[in-house]
XYZ file of C-alpha atoms in Angstrom:
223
model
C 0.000 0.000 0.000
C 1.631 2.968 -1.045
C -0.872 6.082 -0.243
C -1.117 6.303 3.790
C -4.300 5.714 5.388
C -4.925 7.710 8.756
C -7.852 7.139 10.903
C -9.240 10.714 12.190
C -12.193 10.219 13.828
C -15.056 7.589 13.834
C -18.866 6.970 15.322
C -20.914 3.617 15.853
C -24.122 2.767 16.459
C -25.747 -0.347 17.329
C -29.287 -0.952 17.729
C -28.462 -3.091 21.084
C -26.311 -1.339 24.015
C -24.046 -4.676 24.095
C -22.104 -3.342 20.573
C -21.937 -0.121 21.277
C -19.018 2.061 21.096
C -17.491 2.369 24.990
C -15.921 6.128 24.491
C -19.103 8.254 24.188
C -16.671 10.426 21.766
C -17.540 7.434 19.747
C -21.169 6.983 20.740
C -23.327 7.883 17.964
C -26.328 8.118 20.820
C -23.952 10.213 22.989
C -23.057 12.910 20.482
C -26.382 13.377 18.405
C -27.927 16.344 19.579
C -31.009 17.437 17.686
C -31.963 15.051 14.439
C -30.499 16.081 11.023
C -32.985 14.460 8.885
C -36.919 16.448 8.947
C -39.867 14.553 9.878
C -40.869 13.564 6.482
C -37.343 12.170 5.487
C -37.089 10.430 8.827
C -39.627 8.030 8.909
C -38.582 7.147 4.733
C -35.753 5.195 6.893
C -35.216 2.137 8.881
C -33.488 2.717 12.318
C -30.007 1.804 10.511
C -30.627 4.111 8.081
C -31.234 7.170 10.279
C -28.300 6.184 12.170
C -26.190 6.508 8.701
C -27.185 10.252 8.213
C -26.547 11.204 12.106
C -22.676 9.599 11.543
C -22.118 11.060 8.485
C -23.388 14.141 9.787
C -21.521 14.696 12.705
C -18.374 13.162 10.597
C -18.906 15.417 7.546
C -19.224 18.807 9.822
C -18.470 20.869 6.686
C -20.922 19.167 4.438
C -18.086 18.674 1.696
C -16.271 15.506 1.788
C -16.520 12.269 -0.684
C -18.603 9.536 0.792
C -18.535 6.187 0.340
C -21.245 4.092 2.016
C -21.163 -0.084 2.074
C -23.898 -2.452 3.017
C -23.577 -6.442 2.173
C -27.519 -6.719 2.412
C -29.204 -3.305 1.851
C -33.049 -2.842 3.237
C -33.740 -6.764 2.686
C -36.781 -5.976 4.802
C -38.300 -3.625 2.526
C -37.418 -5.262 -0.583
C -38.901 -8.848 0.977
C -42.005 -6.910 2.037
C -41.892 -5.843 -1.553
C -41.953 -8.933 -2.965
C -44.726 -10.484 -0.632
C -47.100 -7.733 -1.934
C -46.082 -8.332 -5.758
C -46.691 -12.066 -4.155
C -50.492 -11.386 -2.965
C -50.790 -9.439 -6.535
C -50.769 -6.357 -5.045
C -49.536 -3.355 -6.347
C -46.125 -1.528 -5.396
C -45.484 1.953 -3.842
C -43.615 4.035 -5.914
C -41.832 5.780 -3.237
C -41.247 2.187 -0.844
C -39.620 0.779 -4.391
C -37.419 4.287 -4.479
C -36.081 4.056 -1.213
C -35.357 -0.227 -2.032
C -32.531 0.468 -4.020
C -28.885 0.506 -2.677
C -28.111 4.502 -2.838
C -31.361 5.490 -1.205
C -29.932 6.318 1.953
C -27.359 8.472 0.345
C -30.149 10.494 -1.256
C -32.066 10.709 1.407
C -28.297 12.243 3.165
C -27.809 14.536 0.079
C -30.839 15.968 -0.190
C -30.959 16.862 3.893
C -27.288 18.442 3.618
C -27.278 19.642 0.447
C -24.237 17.399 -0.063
C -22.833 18.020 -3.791
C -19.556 16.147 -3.302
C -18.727 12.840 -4.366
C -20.844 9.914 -3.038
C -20.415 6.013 -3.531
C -22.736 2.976 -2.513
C -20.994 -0.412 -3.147
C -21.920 -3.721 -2.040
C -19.292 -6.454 -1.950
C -21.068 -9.705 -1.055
C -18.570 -9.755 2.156
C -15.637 -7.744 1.882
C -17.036 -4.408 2.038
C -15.054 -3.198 4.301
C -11.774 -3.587 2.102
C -13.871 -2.112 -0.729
C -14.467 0.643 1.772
C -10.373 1.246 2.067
C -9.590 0.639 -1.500
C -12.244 3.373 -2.485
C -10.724 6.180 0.282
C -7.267 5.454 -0.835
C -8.431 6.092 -4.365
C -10.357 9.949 -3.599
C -7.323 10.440 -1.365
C -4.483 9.403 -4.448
C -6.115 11.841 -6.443
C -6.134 14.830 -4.282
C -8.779 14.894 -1.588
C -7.769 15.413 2.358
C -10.577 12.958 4.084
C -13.343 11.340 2.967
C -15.723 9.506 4.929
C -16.711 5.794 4.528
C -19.698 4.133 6.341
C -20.429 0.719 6.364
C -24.210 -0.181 7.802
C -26.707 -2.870 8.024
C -30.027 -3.130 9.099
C -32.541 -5.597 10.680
C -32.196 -9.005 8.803
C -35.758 -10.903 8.062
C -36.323 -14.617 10.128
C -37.054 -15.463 6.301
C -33.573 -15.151 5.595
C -31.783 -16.284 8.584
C -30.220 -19.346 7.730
C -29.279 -18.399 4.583
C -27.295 -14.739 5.005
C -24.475 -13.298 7.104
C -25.504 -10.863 9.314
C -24.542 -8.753 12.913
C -26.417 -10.149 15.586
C -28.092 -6.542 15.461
C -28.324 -3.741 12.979
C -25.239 -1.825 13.012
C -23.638 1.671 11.874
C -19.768 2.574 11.913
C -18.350 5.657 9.711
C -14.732 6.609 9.958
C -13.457 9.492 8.483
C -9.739 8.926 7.125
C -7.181 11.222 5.804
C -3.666 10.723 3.976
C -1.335 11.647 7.214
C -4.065 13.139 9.885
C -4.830 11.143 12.801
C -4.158 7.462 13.454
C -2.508 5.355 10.427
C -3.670 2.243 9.552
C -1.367 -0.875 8.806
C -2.594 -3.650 6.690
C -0.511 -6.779 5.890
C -1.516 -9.889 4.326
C -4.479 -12.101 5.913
C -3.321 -15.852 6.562
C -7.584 -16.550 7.234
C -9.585 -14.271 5.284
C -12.652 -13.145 7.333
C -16.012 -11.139 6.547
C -16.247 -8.172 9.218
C -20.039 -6.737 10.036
C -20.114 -2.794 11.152
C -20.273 -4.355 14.465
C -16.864 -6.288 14.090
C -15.534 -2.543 13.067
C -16.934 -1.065 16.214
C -15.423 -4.101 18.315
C -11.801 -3.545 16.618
C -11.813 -0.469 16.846
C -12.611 0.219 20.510
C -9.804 -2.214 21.573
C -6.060 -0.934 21.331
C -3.870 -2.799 19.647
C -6.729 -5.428 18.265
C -6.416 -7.168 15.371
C -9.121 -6.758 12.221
C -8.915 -9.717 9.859
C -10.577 -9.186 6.539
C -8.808 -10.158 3.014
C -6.002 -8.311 4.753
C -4.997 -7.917 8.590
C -5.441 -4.118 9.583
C -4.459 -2.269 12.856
C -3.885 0.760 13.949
C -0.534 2.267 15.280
C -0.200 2.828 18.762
C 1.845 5.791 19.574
């Protein structure tokens, strides 16, 4: 890896208090202050979903960096509600369908903050969170000083269960990284490839000197 990665800040949420961040600088429900998002964007969200626009909003203070949001699963609740009404033959809402798709949140962020810089939604079956690095060291190779990348997932249906990885809990973690600002991040090569959830973020990074195992091993320096 030759463009530094530096870890400035982050926040985490977790919908149960058993993941959450232990610093309350890192507490997503122990910074928020008053809600960004207005009634009638609000309640176009899942709880996961809100959480994403309260990180990146307290992350993104100036309302100008790149973002680059990951989710492995999306709003699988909607979209399986979705097709259980196409199911029953009946007919689709327009707006449910609009906020299905994988950048919704991100429009839903834009459109709140006005936010006319870059933005990214990927989805990597599992290794979003490498995705997530390989996208920031790209914006931050070609000039940028931070962006912010967020990696979320919501509630996951009984229906699916058995047959997706998921967090014990819907999850949130955003950490805004720069090319020589804050803590730098060392990756070397993974002997046991893994598939973190935003809750296996929040664990790692809460714990000095931890370990993260993903298609590479990440830490970050201790001073």
């Amino acid at each position: 890896m030759s463009q530094s990665l530096h870890l400035e800040d982050w926040v985490g949420w977790s919908a149960s208090k058993r993941y959450l961040p232990a610093e309350s600088a890192h507490n997503l429900d122990a910074r928020i202050g008053t809600p960004l998002l207005p009634a009638m964007l609000r309640r176009r969200l899942d709880k996961a979903g809100r959480a994403v626009c309260e990180v990146l909003a307290l992350l993104d203070d100036a309302g100008d960096c790149p973002i680059i949001y990951a989710s492995r699963h999306g709003d699988v609740t909607g979209s399986l509600e979705m097709l259980t009404s196409l199911a029953e033959g009946e007919a689709l809402s327009p707006a449910r369908f609009s906020m299905s798709v994988h950048n919704a949140v991100m429009g839903v962020y834009s459109i709140a903050r006005k936010h006319h810089s870059p933005i990214q939604a990927l989805g990597a079956t599992g290794d979003e969170f490498e995705a997530l690095m390989c996208e920031a060291l790209g914006y931050l190779a070609t000039g940028h000083t931070k962006v912010i990348v967020v990696f979320s997932e919501g509630e996951m249906p009984s229906e699916y269960a058995d047959f997706a990885e998921s967090g014990e809990c819907p999850g949130v973690v955003g950490l805004r990284l720069t090319a020589s600002r804050g803590q730098r991040l060392i990756c070397s090569p993974g002997t046991q490839p893994s598939r973190p959830t935003p809750l296996d973020i929040i664990a790692w990074l809460g714990t000095p000197d931890a370990l993260l195992t993903a298609r590479q091993c990440w830490r970050l320096e201790t001073k």
